[in-house]
Amino acid sequence: MVNDKQSPMHFEVHGLKGANAPTLVFSSGLGGAAHFWQPQIRDLSDTYRIVVYDQLGTGKSPATLPEDYTITHMAKELRTLLVHLDIKQCHIVGHALGGLVGLALASTHPALVQSLVLINAWSSPNPHTLRCFNIRKAILAAGNKDIYLQMQALLLYPADWIAANAEHLSQEEAHQLRHFPNEHNLLMRIGALSAFNIEAQLADIHTPTLAIANKDDVLVPWQRSKILVSHMPNAELALMEYGGHASTITATSEFNNILRERLSQLA
């Protein structure tokens, strides 16, 4: 099932059908795209109803984002989509920015969120990640979209994975360059994730939570997940040695096994 004209955001529903099917909602990082989760859709759609979506102002969900755009806006947009789909409870799996959206939604609508899986996420700004995003903004300001995409790959993937997938990555970057996101929206989204700070509310989020972090993530230090877990009353940490920031793609089997095991514990 794909989206209808009544929803402002593009969405796709895969896997099991029916209102009682256990539901996973995948929320992407800065890129905001539903297709980021293809490796998980292929592996998990035999067991779950899976919802993926293009976040507002990205991909197939065109919009002009306001200057004061925040993660709270994104959480409200996701809740609106879930109401539209008549989903009353779900597990939210969020990558980086998508994890922040999940945290915000669990804070304001705890009955809606059965569990959280937060992948290389964080609860407050940190100097290292902010430096990375400042560099990306400077590259954008210089008009070097191709260099922005190359920098993006360095932040997402381990060095040996880039070397082994160089041809595929070049083709993907050529496609991304032809469909480069709206720069205003991209800057608003970077601003939103850079300002996000929910640390003072973490102790009040009792949602069962698994934080998955990668020790070789060069964008978000894995210790940010450790901080998340230390402040949340019902959270655990799973550390992956390899995979970089986008281990859902680069270490799919290990990541999916961790996710399946976690979800089976909650069944």
mmCIF file with all atom_site columns, C-alpha atoms in Angstrom, residues 59-193:
data_model
loop_
_atom_site.group_PDB
_atom_site.id
_atom_site.type_symbol
_atom_site.label_atom_id
_atom_site.label_alt_id
_atom_site.label_comp_id
_atom_site.label_asym_id
_atom_site.label_entity_id
_atom_site.label_seq_id
_atom_site.pdbx_PDB_ins_code
_atom_site.Cartn_x
_atom_site.Cartn_y
_atom_site.Cartn_z
_atom_site.occupancy
_atom_site.B_iso_or_equiv
_atom_site.pdbx_formal_charge
_atom_site.auth_seq_id
_atom_site.auth_comp_id
_atom_site.auth_asym_id
_atom_site.auth_atom_id
_atom_site.pdbx_PDB_model_num
ATOM 1   C CA . GLY A 1 59  ? 11.568 13.099 -1.355  1.00 0.00 ? 59  GLY A CA 1
ATOM 2   C CA . LYS A 1 60  ? 7.957  12.610 -2.419  1.00 0.00 ? 60  LYS A CA 1
ATOM 3   C CA . SER A 1 61  ? 6.599  14.792 0.413   1.00 0.00 ? 61  SER A CA 1
ATOM 4   C CA . PRO A 1 62  ? 7.100  18.297 -1.011  1.00 0.00 ? 62  PRO A CA 1
ATOM 5   C CA . ALA A 1 63  ? 6.661  21.287 1.306   1.00 0.00 ? 63  ALA A CA 1
ATOM 6   C CA . THR A 1 64  ? 8.409  24.494 2.286   1.00 0.00 ? 64  THR A CA 1
ATOM 7   C CA . LEU A 1 65  ? 9.517  24.139 5.876   1.00 0.00 ? 65  LEU A CA 1
ATOM 8   C CA . PRO A 1 66  ? 9.171  27.127 8.229   1.00 0.00 ? 66  PRO A CA 1
ATOM 9   C CA . GLU A 1 67  ? 12.161 28.998 9.626   1.00 0.00 ? 67  GLU A CA 1
ATOM 10  C CA . ASP A 1 68  ? 11.343 27.835 13.166  1.00 0.00 ? 68  ASP A CA 1
ATOM 11  C CA . TYR A 1 69  ? 11.133 24.159 12.186  1.00 0.00 ? 69  TYR A CA 1
ATOM 12  C CA . THR A 1 70  ? 11.883 21.709 15.009  1.00 0.00 ? 70  THR A CA 1
ATOM 13  C CA . ILE A 1 71  ? 11.924 18.021 15.850  1.00 0.00 ? 71  ILE A CA 1
ATOM 14  C CA . THR A 1 72  ? 8.607  18.643 17.628  1.00 0.00 ? 72  THR A CA 1
ATOM 15  C CA . HIS A 1 73  ? 7.106  19.582 14.263  1.00 0.00 ? 73  HIS A CA 1
ATOM 16  C CA . MET A 1 74  ? 8.391  16.306 12.813  1.00 0.00 ? 74  MET A CA 1
ATOM 17  C CA . ALA A 1 75  ? 6.922  14.295 15.691  1.00 0.00 ? 75  ALA A CA 1
ATOM 18  C CA . LYS A 1 76  ? 3.527  15.957 15.186  1.00 0.00 ? 76  LYS A CA 1
ATOM 19  C CA . GLU A 1 77  ? 3.689  15.169 11.455  1.00 0.00 ? 77  GLU A CA 1
ATOM 20  C CA . LEU A 1 78  ? 4.388  11.517 12.201  1.00 0.00 ? 78  LEU A CA 1
ATOM 21  C CA . ARG A 1 79  ? 1.536  11.357 14.707  1.00 0.00 ? 79  ARG A CA 1
ATOM 22  C CA . THR A 1 80  ? -0.808 12.847 12.085  1.00 0.00 ? 80  THR A CA 1
ATOM 23  C CA . LEU A 1 81  ? 0.256  10.121 9.650   1.00 0.00 ? 81  LEU A CA 1
ATOM 24  C CA . LEU A 1 82  ? -0.338 7.387  12.241  1.00 0.00 ? 82  LEU A CA 1
ATOM 25  C CA . VAL A 1 83  ? -3.812 8.774  13.006  1.00 0.00 ? 83  VAL A CA 1
ATOM 26  C CA . HIS A 1 84  ? -4.511 8.819  9.267   1.00 0.00 ? 84  HIS A CA 1
ATOM 27  C CA . LEU A 1 85  ? -3.511 5.141  9.090   1.00 0.00 ? 85  LEU A CA 1
ATOM 28  C CA . ASP A 1 86  ? -5.553 4.358  12.213  1.00 0.00 ? 86  ASP A CA 1
ATOM 29  C CA . ILE A 1 87  ? -2.467 3.052  13.995  1.00 0.00 ? 87  ILE A CA 1
ATOM 30  C CA . LYS A 1 88  ? -3.026 3.236  17.734  1.00 0.00 ? 88  LYS A CA 1
ATOM 31  C CA . GLN A 1 89  ? 0.194  1.516  18.850  1.00 0.00 ? 89  GLN A CA 1
ATOM 32  C CA . CYS A 1 90  ? 3.505  0.840  17.149  1.00 0.00 ? 90  CYS A CA 1
ATOM 33  C CA . HIS A 1 91  ? 7.188  0.207  17.602  1.00 0.00 ? 91  HIS A CA 1
ATOM 34  C CA . ILE A 1 92  ? 9.269  3.117  16.285  1.00 0.00 ? 92  ILE A CA 1
ATOM 35  C CA . VAL A 1 93  ? 12.695 2.453  14.785  1.00 0.00 ? 93  VAL A CA 1
ATOM 36  C CA . GLY A 1 94  ? 14.529 5.724  14.206  1.00 0.00 ? 94  GLY A CA 1
ATOM 37  C CA . HIS A 1 95  ? 17.908 6.389  12.628  1.00 0.00 ? 95  HIS A CA 1
ATOM 38  C CA . ALA A 1 96  ? 19.721 9.504  13.941  1.00 0.00 ? 96  ALA A CA 1
ATOM 39  C CA . LEU A 1 97  ? 17.229 12.348 13.291  1.00 0.00 ? 97  LEU A CA 1
ATOM 40  C CA . GLY A 1 98  ? 14.493 9.697  13.067  1.00 0.00 ? 98  GLY A CA 1
ATOM 41  C CA . GLY A 1 99  ? 15.454 8.572  16.567  1.00 0.00 ? 99  GLY A CA 1
ATOM 42  C CA . LEU A 1 100 ? 14.979 12.124 17.820  1.00 0.00 ? 100 LEU A CA 1
ATOM 43  C CA . VAL A 1 101 ? 11.500 12.104 16.285  1.00 0.00 ? 101 VAL A CA 1
ATOM 44  C CA . GLY A 1 102 ? 10.767 8.857  18.109  1.00 0.00 ? 102 GLY A CA 1
ATOM 45  C CA . LEU A 1 103 ? 11.964 10.289 21.420  1.00 0.00 ? 103 LEU A CA 1
ATOM 46  C CA . ALA A 1 104 ? 9.819  13.388 20.989  1.00 0.00 ? 104 ALA A CA 1
ATOM 47  C CA . LEU A 1 105 ? 6.747  11.306 20.158  1.00 0.00 ? 105 LEU A CA 1
ATOM 48  C CA . ALA A 1 106 ? 7.296  8.939  23.084  1.00 0.00 ? 106 ALA A CA 1
ATOM 49  C CA . SER A 1 107 ? 7.579  11.960 25.374  1.00 0.00 ? 107 SER A CA 1
ATOM 50  C CA . THR A 1 108 ? 4.283  13.505 24.297  1.00 0.00 ? 108 THR A CA 1
ATOM 51  C CA . HIS A 1 109 ? 2.243  10.396 23.333  1.00 0.00 ? 109 HIS A CA 1
ATOM 52  C CA . PRO A 1 110 ? 3.579  7.464  25.370  1.00 0.00 ? 110 PRO A CA 1
ATOM 53  C CA . ALA A 1 111 ? 0.493  5.294  24.785  1.00 0.00 ? 111 ALA A CA 1
ATOM 54  C CA . LEU A 1 112 ? 1.151  5.381  21.044  1.00 0.00 ? 112 LEU A CA 1
ATOM 55  C CA . VAL A 1 113 ? 4.752  4.152  21.215  1.00 0.00 ? 113 VAL A CA 1
ATOM 56  C CA . GLN A 1 114 ? 5.113  0.535  22.347  1.00 0.00 ? 114 GLN A CA 1
ATOM 57  C CA . SER A 1 115 ? 8.894  0.611  22.095  1.00 0.00 ? 115 SER A CA 1
ATOM 58  C CA . LEU A 1 116 ? 11.758 2.639  20.674  1.00 0.00 ? 116 LEU A CA 1
ATOM 59  C CA . VAL A 1 117 ? 14.845 1.544  18.777  1.00 0.00 ? 117 VAL A CA 1
ATOM 60  C CA . LEU A 1 118 ? 17.220 4.489  18.518  1.00 0.00 ? 118 LEU A CA 1
ATOM 61  C CA . ILE A 1 119 ? 20.081 4.047  16.037  1.00 0.00 ? 119 ILE A CA 1
ATOM 62  C CA . ASN A 1 120 ? 23.101 6.319  16.501  1.00 0.00 ? 120 ASN A CA 1
ATOM 63  C CA . ALA A 1 121 ? 20.841 8.944  18.059  1.00 0.00 ? 121 ALA A CA 1
ATOM 64  C CA . TRP A 1 122 ? 21.347 11.530 20.804  1.00 0.00 ? 122 TRP A CA 1
ATOM 65  C CA . SER A 1 123 ? 19.465 13.570 23.398  1.00 0.00 ? 123 SER A CA 1
ATOM 66  C CA . SER A 1 124 ? 21.328 16.895 23.260  1.00 0.00 ? 124 SER A CA 1
ATOM 67  C CA . PRO A 1 125 ? 23.788 18.715 20.998  1.00 0.00 ? 125 PRO A CA 1
ATOM 68  C CA . ASN A 1 126 ? 27.433 17.663 21.090  1.00 0.00 ? 126 ASN A CA 1
ATOM 69  C CA . PRO A 1 127 ? 30.436 19.605 19.751  1.00 0.00 ? 127 PRO A CA 1
ATOM 70  C CA . HIS A 1 128 ? 31.714 16.876 17.424  1.00 0.00 ? 128 HIS A CA 1
ATOM 71  C CA . THR A 1 129 ? 28.452 16.343 15.549  1.00 0.00 ? 129 THR A CA 1
ATOM 72  C CA . LEU A 1 130 ? 27.803 20.094 15.357  1.00 0.00 ? 130 LEU A CA 1
ATOM 73  C CA . ARG A 1 131 ? 31.224 20.560 13.713  1.00 0.00 ? 131 ARG A CA 1
ATOM 74  C CA . CYS A 1 132 ? 30.301 17.914 11.125  1.00 0.00 ? 132 CYS A CA 1
ATOM 75  C CA . PHE A 1 133 ? 27.068 19.700 10.297  1.00 0.00 ? 133 PHE A CA 1
ATOM 76  C CA . ASN A 1 134 ? 28.777 23.109 10.177  1.00 0.00 ? 134 ASN A CA 1
ATOM 77  C CA . ILE A 1 135 ? 31.117 21.699 7.518   1.00 0.00 ? 135 ILE A CA 1
ATOM 78  C CA . ARG A 1 136 ? 28.142 20.345 5.558   1.00 0.00 ? 136 ARG A CA 1
ATOM 79  C CA . LYS A 1 137 ? 26.427 23.739 5.717   1.00 0.00 ? 137 LYS A CA 1
ATOM 80  C CA . ALA A 1 138 ? 29.599 25.458 4.491   1.00 0.00 ? 138 ALA A CA 1
ATOM 81  C CA . ILE A 1 139 ? 29.827 23.063 1.540   1.00 0.00 ? 139 ILE A CA 1
ATOM 82  C CA . LEU A 1 140 ? 26.180 23.802 0.701   1.00 0.00 ? 140 LEU A CA 1
ATOM 83  C CA . ALA A 1 141 ? 26.796 27.552 0.933   1.00 0.00 ? 141 ALA A CA 1
ATOM 84  C CA . ALA A 1 142 ? 29.690 27.195 -1.522  1.00 0.00 ? 142 ALA A CA 1
ATOM 85  C CA . GLY A 1 143 ? 27.361 25.500 -3.999  1.00 0.00 ? 143 GLY A CA 1
ATOM 86  C CA . ASN A 1 144 ? 29.373 22.267 -4.121  1.00 0.00 ? 144 ASN A CA 1
ATOM 87  C CA . LYS A 1 145 ? 26.579 19.718 -4.154  1.00 0.00 ? 145 LYS A CA 1
ATOM 88  C CA . ASP A 1 146 ? 28.790 16.920 -5.463  1.00 0.00 ? 146 ASP A CA 1
ATOM 89  C CA . ILE A 1 147 ? 31.293 17.520 -2.650  1.00 0.00 ? 147 ILE A CA 1
ATOM 90  C CA . TYR A 1 148 ? 28.410 17.596 -0.150  1.00 0.00 ? 148 TYR A CA 1
ATOM 91  C CA . LEU A 1 149 ? 27.433 14.097 -1.287  1.00 0.00 ? 149 LEU A CA 1
ATOM 92  C CA . GLN A 1 150 ? 31.008 12.847 -1.052  1.00 0.00 ? 150 GLN A CA 1
ATOM 93  C CA . MET A 1 151 ? 31.259 14.277 2.463   1.00 0.00 ? 151 MET A CA 1
ATOM 94  C CA . GLN A 1 152 ? 27.967 12.613 3.303   1.00 0.00 ? 152 GLN A CA 1
ATOM 95  C CA . ALA A 1 153 ? 29.375 9.215  2.327   1.00 0.00 ? 153 ALA A CA 1
ATOM 96  C CA . LEU A 1 154 ? 32.426 9.766  4.548   1.00 0.00 ? 154 LEU A CA 1
ATOM 97  C CA . LEU A 1 155 ? 30.119 10.429 7.491   1.00 0.00 ? 155 LEU A CA 1
ATOM 98  C CA . LEU A 1 156 ? 27.791 7.513  6.792   1.00 0.00 ? 156 LEU A CA 1
ATOM 99  C CA . TYR A 1 157 ? 30.003 4.604  5.792   1.00 0.00 ? 157 TYR A CA 1
ATOM 100 C CA . PRO A 1 158 ? 33.232 2.906  6.980   1.00 0.00 ? 158 PRO A CA 1
ATOM 101 C CA . ALA A 1 159 ? 36.287 3.472  4.785   1.00 0.00 ? 159 ALA A CA 1
ATOM 102 C CA . ASP A 1 160 ? 36.584 -0.155 3.682   1.00 0.00 ? 160 ASP A CA 1
ATOM 103 C CA . TRP A 1 161 ? 32.887 -0.283 2.775   1.00 0.00 ? 161 TRP A CA 1
ATOM 104 C CA . ILE A 1 162 ? 33.303 2.804  0.573   1.00 0.00 ? 162 ILE A CA 1
ATOM 105 C CA . ALA A 1 163 ? 36.301 1.179  -1.145  1.00 0.00 ? 163 ALA A CA 1
ATOM 106 C CA . ALA A 1 164 ? 34.447 -2.078 -1.730  1.00 0.00 ? 164 ALA A CA 1
ATOM 107 C CA . ASN A 1 165 ? 31.318 -0.318 -3.037  1.00 0.00 ? 165 ASN A CA 1
ATOM 108 C CA . ALA A 1 166 ? 32.933 2.536  -4.958  1.00 0.00 ? 166 ALA A CA 1
ATOM 109 C CA . GLU A 1 167 ? 31.146 1.924  -8.270  1.00 0.00 ? 167 GLU A CA 1
ATOM 110 C CA . HIS A 1 168 ? 27.708 1.509  -6.667  1.00 0.00 ? 168 HIS A CA 1
ATOM 111 C CA . LEU A 1 169 ? 28.283 4.593  -4.510  1.00 0.00 ? 169 LEU A CA 1
ATOM 112 C CA . SER A 1 170 ? 29.276 6.689  -7.533  1.00 0.00 ? 170 SER A CA 1
ATOM 113 C CA . GLN A 1 171 ? 26.080 5.676  -9.327  1.00 0.00 ? 171 GLN A CA 1
ATOM 114 C CA . GLU A 1 172 ? 24.008 6.447  -6.265  1.00 0.00 ? 172 GLU A CA 1
ATOM 115 C CA . GLU A 1 173 ? 25.638 9.849  -5.833  1.00 0.00 ? 173 GLU A CA 1
ATOM 116 C CA . ALA A 1 174 ? 25.007 10.685 -9.498  1.00 0.00 ? 174 ALA A CA 1
ATOM 117 C CA . HIS A 1 175 ? 21.326 9.902  -8.944  1.00 0.00 ? 175 HIS A CA 1
ATOM 118 C CA . GLN A 1 176 ? 21.266 11.952 -5.717  1.00 0.00 ? 176 GLN A CA 1
ATOM 119 C CA . LEU A 1 177 ? 22.896 14.879 -7.500  1.00 0.00 ? 177 LEU A CA 1
ATOM 120 C CA . ARG A 1 178 ? 20.136 14.867 -10.127 1.00 0.00 ? 178 ARG A CA 1
ATOM 121 C CA . HIS A 1 179 ? 17.533 14.814 -7.353  1.00 0.00 ? 179 HIS A CA 1
ATOM 122 C CA . PHE A 1 180 ? 19.318 16.973 -4.795  1.00 0.00 ? 180 PHE A CA 1
ATOM 123 C CA . PRO A 1 181 ? 17.007 18.030 -1.941  1.00 0.00 ? 181 PRO A CA 1
ATOM 124 C CA . ASN A 1 182 ? 15.613 21.515 -1.534  1.00 0.00 ? 182 ASN A CA 1
ATOM 125 C CA . GLU A 1 183 ? 18.472 23.416 0.111   1.00 0.00 ? 183 GLU A CA 1
ATOM 126 C CA . HIS A 1 184 ? 16.223 25.580 2.294   1.00 0.00 ? 184 HIS A CA 1
ATOM 127 C CA . ASN A 1 185 ? 14.489 22.494 3.683   1.00 0.00 ? 185 ASN A CA 1
ATOM 128 C CA . LEU A 1 186 ? 17.811 20.743 4.209   1.00 0.00 ? 186 LEU A CA 1
ATOM 129 C CA . LEU A 1 187 ? 19.130 23.689 6.230   1.00 0.00 ? 187 LEU A CA 1
ATOM 130 C CA . MET A 1 188 ? 15.929 23.822 8.297   1.00 0.00 ? 188 MET A CA 1
ATOM 131 C CA . ARG A 1 189 ? 16.269 20.115 9.068   1.00 0.00 ? 189 ARG A CA 1
ATOM 132 C CA . ILE A 1 190 ? 19.941 20.482 10.032  1.00 0.00 ? 190 ILE A CA 1
ATOM 133 C CA . GLY A 1 191 ? 18.946 23.378 12.285  1.00 0.00 ? 191 GLY A CA 1
ATOM 134 C CA . ALA A 1 192 ? 16.225 21.293 13.922  1.00 0.00 ? 192 ALA A CA 1
ATOM 135 C CA . LEU A 1 193 ? 18.466 18.351 14.754  1.00 0.00 ? 193 LEU A CA 1
#
